[in-house]
Short mmCIF file of C-alpha atoms and ligand atoms in Angstrom, two decimals:
data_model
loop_
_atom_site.label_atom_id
_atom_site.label_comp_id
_atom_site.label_asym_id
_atom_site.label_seq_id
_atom_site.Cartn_x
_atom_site.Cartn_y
_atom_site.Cartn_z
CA UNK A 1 0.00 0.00 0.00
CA UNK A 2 1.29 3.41 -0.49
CA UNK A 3 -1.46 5.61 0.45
CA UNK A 4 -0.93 7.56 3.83
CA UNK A 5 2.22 8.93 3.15
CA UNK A 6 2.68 12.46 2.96
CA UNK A 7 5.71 14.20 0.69
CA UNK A 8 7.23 16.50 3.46
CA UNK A 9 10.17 16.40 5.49
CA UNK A 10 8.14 16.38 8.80
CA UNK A 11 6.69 13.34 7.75
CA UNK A 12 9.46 11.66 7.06
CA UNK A 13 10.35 12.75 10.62
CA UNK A 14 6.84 12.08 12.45
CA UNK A 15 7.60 8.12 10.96
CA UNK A 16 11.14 8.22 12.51
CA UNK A 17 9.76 8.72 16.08
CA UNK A 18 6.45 6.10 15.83
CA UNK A 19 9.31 3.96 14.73
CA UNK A 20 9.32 0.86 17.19
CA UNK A 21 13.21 -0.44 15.76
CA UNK A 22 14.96 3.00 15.97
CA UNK A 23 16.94 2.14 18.58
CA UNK A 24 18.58 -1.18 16.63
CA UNK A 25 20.51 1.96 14.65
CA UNK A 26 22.68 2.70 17.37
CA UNK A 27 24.24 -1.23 16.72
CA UNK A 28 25.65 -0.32 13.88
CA UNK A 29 28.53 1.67 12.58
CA UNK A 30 26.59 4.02 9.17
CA UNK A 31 29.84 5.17 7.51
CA UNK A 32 29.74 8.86 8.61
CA UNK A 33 28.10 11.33 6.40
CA UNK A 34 26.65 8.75 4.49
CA UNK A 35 22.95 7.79 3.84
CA UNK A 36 23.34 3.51 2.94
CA UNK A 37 21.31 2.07 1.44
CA UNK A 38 23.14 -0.76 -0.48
CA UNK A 39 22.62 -3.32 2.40
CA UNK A 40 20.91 -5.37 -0.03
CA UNK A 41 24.31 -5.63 -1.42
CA UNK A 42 26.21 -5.65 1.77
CA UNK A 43 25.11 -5.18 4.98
CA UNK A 44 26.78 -2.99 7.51
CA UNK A 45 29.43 -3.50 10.21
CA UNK A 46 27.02 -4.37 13.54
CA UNK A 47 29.05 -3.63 16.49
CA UNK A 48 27.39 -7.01 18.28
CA UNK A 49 29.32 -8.43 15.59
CA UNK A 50 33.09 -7.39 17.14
CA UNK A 51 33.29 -9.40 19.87
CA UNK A 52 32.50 -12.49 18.54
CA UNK A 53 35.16 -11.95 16.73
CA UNK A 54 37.68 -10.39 18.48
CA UNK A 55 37.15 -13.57 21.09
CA UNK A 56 37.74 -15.97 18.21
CA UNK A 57 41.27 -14.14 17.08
CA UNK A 58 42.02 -14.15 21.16
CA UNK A 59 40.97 -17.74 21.26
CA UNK A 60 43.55 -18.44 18.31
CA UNK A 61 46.25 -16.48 20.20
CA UNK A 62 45.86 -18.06 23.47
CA UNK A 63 44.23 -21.50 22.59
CA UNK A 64 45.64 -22.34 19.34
CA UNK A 65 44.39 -25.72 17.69
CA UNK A 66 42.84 -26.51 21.48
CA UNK A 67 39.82 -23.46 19.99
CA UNK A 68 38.33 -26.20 18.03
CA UNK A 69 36.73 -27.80 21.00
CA UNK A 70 37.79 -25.47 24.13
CA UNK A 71 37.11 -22.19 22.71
CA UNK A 72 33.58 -20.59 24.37
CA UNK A 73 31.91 -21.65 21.55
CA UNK A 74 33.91 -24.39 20.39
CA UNK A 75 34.67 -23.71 16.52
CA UNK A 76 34.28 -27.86 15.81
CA UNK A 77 30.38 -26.93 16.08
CA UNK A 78 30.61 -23.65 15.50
CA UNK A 79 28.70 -23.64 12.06
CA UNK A 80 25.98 -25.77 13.54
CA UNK A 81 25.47 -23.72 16.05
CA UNK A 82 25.11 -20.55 13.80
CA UNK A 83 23.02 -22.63 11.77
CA UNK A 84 20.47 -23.41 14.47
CA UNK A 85 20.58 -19.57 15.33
CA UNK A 86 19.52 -18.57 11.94
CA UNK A 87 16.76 -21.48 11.54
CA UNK A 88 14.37 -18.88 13.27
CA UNK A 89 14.92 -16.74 10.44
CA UNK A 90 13.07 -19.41 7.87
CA UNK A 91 11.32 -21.75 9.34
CA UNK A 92 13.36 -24.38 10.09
CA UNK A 93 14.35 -27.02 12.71
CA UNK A 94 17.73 -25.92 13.75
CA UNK A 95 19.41 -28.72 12.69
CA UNK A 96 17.97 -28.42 8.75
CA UNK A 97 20.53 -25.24 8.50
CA UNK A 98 24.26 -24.42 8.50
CA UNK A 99 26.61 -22.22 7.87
CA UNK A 100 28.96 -23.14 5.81
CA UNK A 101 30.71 -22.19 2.42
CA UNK A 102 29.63 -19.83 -0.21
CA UNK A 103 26.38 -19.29 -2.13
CA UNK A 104 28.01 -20.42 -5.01
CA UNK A 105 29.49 -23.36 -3.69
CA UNK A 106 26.26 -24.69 -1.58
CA UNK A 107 24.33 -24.17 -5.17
CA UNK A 108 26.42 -26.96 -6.38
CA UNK A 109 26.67 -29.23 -3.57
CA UNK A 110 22.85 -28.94 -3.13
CA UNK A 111 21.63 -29.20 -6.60
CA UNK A 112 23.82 -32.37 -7.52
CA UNK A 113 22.82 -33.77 -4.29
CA UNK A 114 18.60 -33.26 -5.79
CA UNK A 115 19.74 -33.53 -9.68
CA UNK A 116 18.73 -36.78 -10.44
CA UNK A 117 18.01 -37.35 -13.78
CA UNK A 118 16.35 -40.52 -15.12
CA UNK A 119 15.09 -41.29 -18.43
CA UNK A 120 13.85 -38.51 -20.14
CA UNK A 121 13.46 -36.80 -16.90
CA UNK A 122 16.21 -34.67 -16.95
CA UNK A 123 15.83 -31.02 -17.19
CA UNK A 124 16.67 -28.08 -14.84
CA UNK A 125 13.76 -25.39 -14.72
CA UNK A 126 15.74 -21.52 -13.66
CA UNK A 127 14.71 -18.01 -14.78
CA UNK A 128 16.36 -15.65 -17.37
CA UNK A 129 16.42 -13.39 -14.23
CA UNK A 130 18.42 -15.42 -12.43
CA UNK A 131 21.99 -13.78 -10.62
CA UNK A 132 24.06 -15.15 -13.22
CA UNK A 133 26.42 -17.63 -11.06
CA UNK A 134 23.21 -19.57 -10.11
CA UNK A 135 23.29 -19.75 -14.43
CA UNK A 136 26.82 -20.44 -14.38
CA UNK A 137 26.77 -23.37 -11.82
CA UNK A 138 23.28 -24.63 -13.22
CA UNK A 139 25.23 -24.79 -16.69
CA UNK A 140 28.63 -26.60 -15.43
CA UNK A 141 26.70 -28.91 -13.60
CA UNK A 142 24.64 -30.36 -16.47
CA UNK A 143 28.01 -30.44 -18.35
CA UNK A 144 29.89 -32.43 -15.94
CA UNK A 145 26.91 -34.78 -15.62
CA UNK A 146 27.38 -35.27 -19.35
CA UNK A 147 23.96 -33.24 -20.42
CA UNK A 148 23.52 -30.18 -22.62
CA UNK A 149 22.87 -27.19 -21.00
CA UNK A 150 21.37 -25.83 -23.98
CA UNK A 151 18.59 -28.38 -24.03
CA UNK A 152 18.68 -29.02 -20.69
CA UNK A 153 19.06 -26.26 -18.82
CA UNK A 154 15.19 -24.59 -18.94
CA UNK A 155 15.14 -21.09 -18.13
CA UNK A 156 11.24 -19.42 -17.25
CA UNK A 157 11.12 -16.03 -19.54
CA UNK A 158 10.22 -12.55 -18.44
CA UNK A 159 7.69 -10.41 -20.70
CA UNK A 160 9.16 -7.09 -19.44
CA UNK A 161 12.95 -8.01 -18.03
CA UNK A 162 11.39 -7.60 -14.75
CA UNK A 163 9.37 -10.09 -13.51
CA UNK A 164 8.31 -13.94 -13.76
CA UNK A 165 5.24 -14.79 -13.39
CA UNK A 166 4.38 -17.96 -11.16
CA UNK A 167 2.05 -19.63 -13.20
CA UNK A 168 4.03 -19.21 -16.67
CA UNK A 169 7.36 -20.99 -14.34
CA UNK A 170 4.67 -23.69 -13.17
CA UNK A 171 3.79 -24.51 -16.96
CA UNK A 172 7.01 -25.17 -17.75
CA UNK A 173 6.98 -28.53 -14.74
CA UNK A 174 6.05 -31.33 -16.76
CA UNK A 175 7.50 -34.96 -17.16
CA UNK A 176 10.80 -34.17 -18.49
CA UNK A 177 11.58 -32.29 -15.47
CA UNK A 178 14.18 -33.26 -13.00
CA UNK A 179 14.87 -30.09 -10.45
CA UNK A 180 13.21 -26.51 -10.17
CA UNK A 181 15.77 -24.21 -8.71
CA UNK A 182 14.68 -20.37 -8.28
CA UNK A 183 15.87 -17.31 -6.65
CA UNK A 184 13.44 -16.07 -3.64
CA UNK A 185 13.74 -12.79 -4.71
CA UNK A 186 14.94 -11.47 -8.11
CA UNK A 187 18.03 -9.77 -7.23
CA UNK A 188 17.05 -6.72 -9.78
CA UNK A 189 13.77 -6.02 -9.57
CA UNK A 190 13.38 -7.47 -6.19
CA UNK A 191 10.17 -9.30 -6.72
CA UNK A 192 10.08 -11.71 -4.51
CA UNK A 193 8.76 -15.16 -5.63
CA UNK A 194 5.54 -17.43 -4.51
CA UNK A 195 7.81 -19.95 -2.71
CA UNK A 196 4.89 -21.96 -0.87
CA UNK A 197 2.85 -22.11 -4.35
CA UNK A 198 5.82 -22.86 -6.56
CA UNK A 199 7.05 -25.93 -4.08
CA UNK A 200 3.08 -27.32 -4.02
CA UNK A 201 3.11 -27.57 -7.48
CA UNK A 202 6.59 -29.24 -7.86
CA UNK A 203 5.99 -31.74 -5.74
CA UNK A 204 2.42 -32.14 -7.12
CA UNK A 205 4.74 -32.94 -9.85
CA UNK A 206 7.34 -35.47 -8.03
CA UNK A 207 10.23 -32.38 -9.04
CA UNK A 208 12.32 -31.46 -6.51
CA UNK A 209 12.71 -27.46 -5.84
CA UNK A 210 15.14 -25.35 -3.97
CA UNK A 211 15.47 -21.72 -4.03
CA UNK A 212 18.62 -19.21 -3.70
CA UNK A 213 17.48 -17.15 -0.76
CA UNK A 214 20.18 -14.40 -0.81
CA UNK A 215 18.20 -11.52 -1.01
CA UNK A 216 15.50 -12.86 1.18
CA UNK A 217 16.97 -13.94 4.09
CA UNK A 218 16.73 -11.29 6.65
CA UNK A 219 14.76 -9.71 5.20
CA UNK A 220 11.09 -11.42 4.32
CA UNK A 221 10.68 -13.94 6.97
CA UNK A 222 9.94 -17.65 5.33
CA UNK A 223 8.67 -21.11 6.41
CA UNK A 224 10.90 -23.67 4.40
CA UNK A 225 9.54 -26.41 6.79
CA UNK A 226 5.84 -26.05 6.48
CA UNK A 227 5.92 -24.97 2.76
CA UNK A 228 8.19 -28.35 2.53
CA UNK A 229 10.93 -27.19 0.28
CA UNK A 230 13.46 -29.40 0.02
CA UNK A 231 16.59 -27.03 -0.14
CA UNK A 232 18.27 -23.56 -0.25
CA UNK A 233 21.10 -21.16 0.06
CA UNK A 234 21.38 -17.91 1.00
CA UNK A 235 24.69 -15.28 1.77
CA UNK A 236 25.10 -14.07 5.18
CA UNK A 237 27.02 -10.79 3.69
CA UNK A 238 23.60 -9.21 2.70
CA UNK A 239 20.72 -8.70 5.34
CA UNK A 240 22.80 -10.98 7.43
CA UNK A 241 25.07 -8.37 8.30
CA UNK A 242 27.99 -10.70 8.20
CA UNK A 243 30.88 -8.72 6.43
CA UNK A 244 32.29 -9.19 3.08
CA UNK A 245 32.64 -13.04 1.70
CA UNK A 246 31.35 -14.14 5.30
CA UNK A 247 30.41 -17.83 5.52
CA UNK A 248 27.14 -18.52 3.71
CA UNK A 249 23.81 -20.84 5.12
CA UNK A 250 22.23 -24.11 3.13
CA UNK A 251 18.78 -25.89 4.06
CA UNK A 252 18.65 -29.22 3.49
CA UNK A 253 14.62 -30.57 4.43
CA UNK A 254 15.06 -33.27 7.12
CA UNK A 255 13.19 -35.56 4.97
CA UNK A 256 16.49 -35.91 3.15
CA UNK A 257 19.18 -36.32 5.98
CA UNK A 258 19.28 -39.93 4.51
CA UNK A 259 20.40 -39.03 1.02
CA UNK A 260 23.83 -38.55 -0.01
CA UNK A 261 25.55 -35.23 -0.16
CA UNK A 262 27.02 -34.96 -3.95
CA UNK A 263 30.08 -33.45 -2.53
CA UNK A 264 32.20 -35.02 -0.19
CA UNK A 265 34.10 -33.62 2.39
CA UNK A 266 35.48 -34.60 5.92
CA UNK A 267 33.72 -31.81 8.06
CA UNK A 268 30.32 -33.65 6.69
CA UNK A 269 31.19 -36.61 8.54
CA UNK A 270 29.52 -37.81 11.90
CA UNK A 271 31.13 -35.54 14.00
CA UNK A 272 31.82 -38.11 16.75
CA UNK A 273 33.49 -40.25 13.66
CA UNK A 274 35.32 -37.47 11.65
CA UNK A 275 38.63 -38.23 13.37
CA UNK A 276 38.67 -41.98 13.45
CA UNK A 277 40.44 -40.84 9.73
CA UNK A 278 38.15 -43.67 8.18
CA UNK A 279 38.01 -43.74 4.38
CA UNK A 280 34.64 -44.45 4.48
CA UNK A 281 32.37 -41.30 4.62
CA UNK A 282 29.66 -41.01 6.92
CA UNK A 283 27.71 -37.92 6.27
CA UNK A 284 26.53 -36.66 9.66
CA UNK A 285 22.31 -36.69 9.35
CA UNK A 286 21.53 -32.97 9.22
CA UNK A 287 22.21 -29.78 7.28
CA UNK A 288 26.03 -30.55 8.64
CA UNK A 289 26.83 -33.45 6.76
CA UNK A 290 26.34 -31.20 3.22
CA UNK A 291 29.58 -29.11 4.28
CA UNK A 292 32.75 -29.73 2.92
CA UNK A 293 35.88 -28.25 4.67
CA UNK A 294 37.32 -26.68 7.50
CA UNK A 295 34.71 -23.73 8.69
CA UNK A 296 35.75 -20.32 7.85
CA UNK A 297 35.97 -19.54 11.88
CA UNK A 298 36.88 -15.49 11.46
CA UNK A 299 34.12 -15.24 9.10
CA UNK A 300 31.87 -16.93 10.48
CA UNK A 301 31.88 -15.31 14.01
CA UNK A 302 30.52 -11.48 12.94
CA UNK A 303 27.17 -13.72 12.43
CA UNK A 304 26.66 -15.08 16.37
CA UNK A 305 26.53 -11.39 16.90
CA UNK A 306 24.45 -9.70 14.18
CA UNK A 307 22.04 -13.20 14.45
CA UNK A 308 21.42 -12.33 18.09
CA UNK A 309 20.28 -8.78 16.87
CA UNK A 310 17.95 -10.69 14.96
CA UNK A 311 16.25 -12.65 17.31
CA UNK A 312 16.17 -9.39 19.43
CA UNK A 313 14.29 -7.40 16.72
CA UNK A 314 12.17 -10.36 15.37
CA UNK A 315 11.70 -10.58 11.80
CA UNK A 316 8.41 -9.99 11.92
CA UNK A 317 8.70 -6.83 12.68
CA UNK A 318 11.68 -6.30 10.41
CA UNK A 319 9.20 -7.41 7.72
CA UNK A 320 6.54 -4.89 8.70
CA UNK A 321 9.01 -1.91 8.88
CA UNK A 322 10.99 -2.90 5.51
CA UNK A 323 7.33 -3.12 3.55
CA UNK A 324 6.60 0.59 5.29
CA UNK A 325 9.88 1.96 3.98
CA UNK A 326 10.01 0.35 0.56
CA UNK A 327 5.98 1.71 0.23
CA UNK A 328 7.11 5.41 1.23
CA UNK A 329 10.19 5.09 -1.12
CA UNK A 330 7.68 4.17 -3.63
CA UNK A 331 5.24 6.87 -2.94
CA UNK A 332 8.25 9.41 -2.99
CA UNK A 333 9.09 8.56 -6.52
CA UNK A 334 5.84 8.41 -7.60
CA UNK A 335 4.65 11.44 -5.96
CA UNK A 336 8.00 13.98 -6.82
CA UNK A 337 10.29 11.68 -9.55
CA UNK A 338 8.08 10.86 -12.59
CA UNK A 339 7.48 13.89 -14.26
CA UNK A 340 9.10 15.42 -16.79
CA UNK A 341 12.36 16.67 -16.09
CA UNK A 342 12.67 13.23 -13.94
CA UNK A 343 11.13 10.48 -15.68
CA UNK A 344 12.28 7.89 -13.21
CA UNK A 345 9.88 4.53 -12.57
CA UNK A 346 9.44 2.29 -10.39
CA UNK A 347 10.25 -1.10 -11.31
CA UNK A 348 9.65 -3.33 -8.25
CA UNK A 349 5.91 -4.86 -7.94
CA UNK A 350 3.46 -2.46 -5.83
CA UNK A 351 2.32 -5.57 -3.86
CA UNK A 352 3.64 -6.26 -0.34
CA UNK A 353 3.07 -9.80 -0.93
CA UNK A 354 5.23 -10.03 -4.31
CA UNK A 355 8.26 -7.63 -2.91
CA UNK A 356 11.38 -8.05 -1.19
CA UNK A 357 13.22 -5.91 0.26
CA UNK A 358 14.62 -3.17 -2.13
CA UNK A 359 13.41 -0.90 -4.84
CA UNK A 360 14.38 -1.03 -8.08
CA UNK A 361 14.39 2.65 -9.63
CA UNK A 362 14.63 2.66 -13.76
CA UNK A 363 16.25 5.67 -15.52
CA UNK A 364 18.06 5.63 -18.60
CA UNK A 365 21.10 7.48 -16.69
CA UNK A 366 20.75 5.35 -13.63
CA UNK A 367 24.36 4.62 -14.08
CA UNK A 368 25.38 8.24 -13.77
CA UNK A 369 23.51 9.19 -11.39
CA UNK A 370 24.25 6.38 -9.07
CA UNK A 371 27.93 8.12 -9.64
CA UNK A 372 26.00 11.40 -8.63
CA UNK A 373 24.76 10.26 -5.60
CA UNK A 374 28.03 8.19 -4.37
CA UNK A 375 29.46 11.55 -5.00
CA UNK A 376 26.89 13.10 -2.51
CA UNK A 377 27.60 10.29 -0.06
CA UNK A 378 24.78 8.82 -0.99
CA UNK A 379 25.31 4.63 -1.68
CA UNK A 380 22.73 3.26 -3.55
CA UNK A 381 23.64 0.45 -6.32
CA UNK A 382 23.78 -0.06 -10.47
CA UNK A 383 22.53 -2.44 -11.77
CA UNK A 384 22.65 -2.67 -15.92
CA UNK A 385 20.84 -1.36 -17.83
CA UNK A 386 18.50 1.15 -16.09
CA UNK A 387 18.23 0.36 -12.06
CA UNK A 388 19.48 2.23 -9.19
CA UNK A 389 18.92 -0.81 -6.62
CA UNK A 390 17.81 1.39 -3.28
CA UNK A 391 17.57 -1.13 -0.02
CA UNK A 392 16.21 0.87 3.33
CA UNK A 393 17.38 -1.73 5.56
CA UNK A 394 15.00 -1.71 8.91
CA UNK A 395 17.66 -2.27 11.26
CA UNK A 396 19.19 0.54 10.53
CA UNK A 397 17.90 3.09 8.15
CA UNK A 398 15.97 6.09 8.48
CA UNK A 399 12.23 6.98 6.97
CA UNK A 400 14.43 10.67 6.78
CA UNK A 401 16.87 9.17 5.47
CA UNK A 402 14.60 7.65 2.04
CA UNK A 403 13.24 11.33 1.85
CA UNK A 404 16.98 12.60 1.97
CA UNK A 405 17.69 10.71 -1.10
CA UNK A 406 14.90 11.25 -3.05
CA UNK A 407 15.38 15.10 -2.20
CA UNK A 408 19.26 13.93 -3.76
CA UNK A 409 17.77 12.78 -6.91
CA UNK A 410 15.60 15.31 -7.56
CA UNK A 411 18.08 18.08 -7.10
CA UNK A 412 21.09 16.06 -9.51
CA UNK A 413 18.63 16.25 -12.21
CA UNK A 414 17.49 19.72 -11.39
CA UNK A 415 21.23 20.84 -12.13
CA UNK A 416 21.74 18.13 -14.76
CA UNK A 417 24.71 17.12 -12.20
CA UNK A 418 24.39 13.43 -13.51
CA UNK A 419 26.27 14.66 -16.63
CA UNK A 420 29.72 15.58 -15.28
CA UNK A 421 30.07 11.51 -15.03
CA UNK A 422 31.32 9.03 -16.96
CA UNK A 423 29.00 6.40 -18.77
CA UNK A 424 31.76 4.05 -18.13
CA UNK A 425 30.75 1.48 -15.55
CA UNK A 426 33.61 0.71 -12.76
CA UNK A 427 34.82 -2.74 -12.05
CA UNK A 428 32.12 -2.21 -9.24
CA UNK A 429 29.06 -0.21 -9.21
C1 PLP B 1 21.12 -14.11 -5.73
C2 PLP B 1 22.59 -14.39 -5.60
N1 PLP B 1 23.05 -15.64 -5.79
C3 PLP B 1 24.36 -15.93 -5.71
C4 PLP B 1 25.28 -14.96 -5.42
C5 PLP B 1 26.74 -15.31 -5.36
O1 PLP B 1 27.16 -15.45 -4.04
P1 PLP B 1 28.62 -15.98 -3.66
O2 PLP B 1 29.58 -14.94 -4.10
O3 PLP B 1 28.56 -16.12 -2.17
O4 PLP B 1 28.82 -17.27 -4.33
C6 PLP B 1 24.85 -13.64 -5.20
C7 PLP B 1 25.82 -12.58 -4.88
O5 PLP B 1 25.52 -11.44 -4.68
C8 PLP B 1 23.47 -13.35 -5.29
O6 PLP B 1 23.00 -12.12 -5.10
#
């Protein structure tokens, strides 16, 4: 809904102090005279998150290899633990989730663990709006299993670049195919996916689905267990607050702790059995016995404190505050940016029930003046062609601060300051 909202400054202001989560700003460190709002992208620095960390590098020092089972939290479990502690966060048991790897990394251990093909059942069913590693991995995995990703690799089509549409990705499930795997939210134009509907009618089906949760999680709260997924990944350097390349999460449904992870690796053993050194794996039977290696302990431990702030502020109500911010953001732009000289859009669905976190803001200069804003300290992100991606993150951004930048945007264009930049895009945007 984005009726209510008023276009003023004191508005902006009077929804700053009804604002039950203001206080959750003060835990984290907002780069000074900046407004963020690329948390979507990566999340800031929360200071619960330093001494988790400093008491792992203190462990090291003092403890050395003893950390892995007398350190406070005992890094041996330590990515159980953290999965259990983020299980709240989408509706899982705690022992369905862990932390462990990257997103990219979990995509392939978790869809070759589901890919089964058989017969002429054998085709993957993605989106042409798909982040394009979850492409990339989808691709090299039908290659190594001997398949052709250009027959086999089914990808659901958009009719504007923006959005799928549930029913048109549920047409495509038929007998030849093997797995559905689909982002949560599309990481442009942030519509965020029908996840119980879209597993219900895979498994109607006898397909196996799993989802890529990164810019979900955190975010919009799920239930994996009731809506009986069977797996997913998600990033922990988003929403998650976790700092950059910090240890990613996978779901694996319990009703699969008995099938056998595709990628082998000694710290998915039994944990009571991973040093007898056998050559025989044992997968341990839960989310744990899908992880490969050695946990990434220093990156892992900024998420025991930003979770906690989580289960603190309740994701319910992060949910309810991110749908009130992205709703004024979209009654700003509507109201003030889509006039002539302005001619921005909005290109993020209007329904609460179909959006994620972020705003997707179209302009056929979006890439200059993204450079406009930065420039203004300002941090929104590009994304090609035409979107400014703008993510208020509840924990810590300001209803002011969404009126600041739309105040920003108007007054670039006003003095045609977008045009001093390059149309160059850096390595990074
Ligand atoms: C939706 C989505 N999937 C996958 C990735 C890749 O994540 P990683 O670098 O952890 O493999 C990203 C990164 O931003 C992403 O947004």
């Amino acid at each position: 809904m984005t009726t209510g909202y008023e276009t003023d400054e004191a508005f902006a202001r009077k929804l700053d102090s009804e604002d039950p989560l203001a206080r959750f700003r003060d835990r984290f460190y907002v780069p000074k005279g900046t407004i963020y709002l690329d948390g979507n992208s990566l999340g800031l620095l929360c200071k619960d998150s330093e001494s988790p960390l400093h008491r792992v590098l203190d462990e090291w020092r003092v403890l050395g290899i003893r950390g892995w089972l007398e350190a406070k939290q005992p890094w041996f479990y330590f990515a159980e633990e953290l999965g259990a502690m983020c299980a709240g966060l989408v509706g899982a048991h705690p022992n369905e989730v862990v932390a462990t790897g990257t997103t990219t990394v979990n995509i392939h251990q978790l869809v070759n663990t589901f890919y089964r093909p058989s017969g002429k059942r054998k085709k993957i069913i993605a989106d042409e709006l798909d982040f394009p590693s979850d492409i990339y991995a989808l691709k090299s995995i039908l290659q190594l299993r001997g398949m052709n990703p250009n027959e086999d690799l089914i990808l659901a089509q958009s009719a504007d670049g923006r959005f799928l549409e549930e029913h048109e990705i549920i047409n495509l499930m038929g007998e030849e195919t093997a797995l559905v795997f689909l982002p949560s939210v599309l990481y442009r134009s942030g519509q965020l996916l029908d996840i119980q509907r879209l597993t219900e009618e895979a498994h109607r089906r006898n397909i196996p689905i799993g989802f890529d949760c990164c810019h979900s999680v955190g975010s919009v709260p799920h239930r994996f267990d009731e809506w009986d997924l069977d797996f997913a990944v998600w990033c922990s350097y988003k929403y998650l607050n976790a700092g950059p390349g910090s240890t990613a999460f996978l779901y694996v449904n319990k009703r699969h702790f008995n099938r056998e992870p595709s990628l082998a690796g000694w710290f998915g053993c039994i944990k009571e059995k991973q040093f007898d050194m056998s050559l025989r794996f044992q997968h341990a039977p839960n989310a744990g016995g899908w992880q490969i290696s050695s946990p990434a302990i220093l990156g892992s431990a900024p998420l025991e404190g930003s979770l906690r702030v989580f289960q603190e502020a309740g994701i319910g109500a992060l949910r309810d505050k991110s749908l009130r911010m992205t709703s004024y953001l979209i009654y700003l732009v509507d109201r003030l940016l889509t006039k002539e000289p302005y001619i921005f859009s909005v290109g993020t669905p209007r329904e609460e029930t179909r959006r994620g976190g972020h705003v997707a803001i179209e302009h056929e200069e979006a890439l200059r003046m993204g450079e406009a804003l930065r420039s203004r300290g300002v941090i929104p992100d590009f994304r090609p062609p035409n979107i400014l991606r703008v993510a208020p993150v509840p924990l810590y951004n300001r209803y002011h601060e969404i009126w600041q930048f739309v105040q920003h945007l108007k007054d670039i264009v006003d003095k045609k300051e977008y045009e001093r930049y390059s149309k160059t895009r850096k390595a990074i945007s």
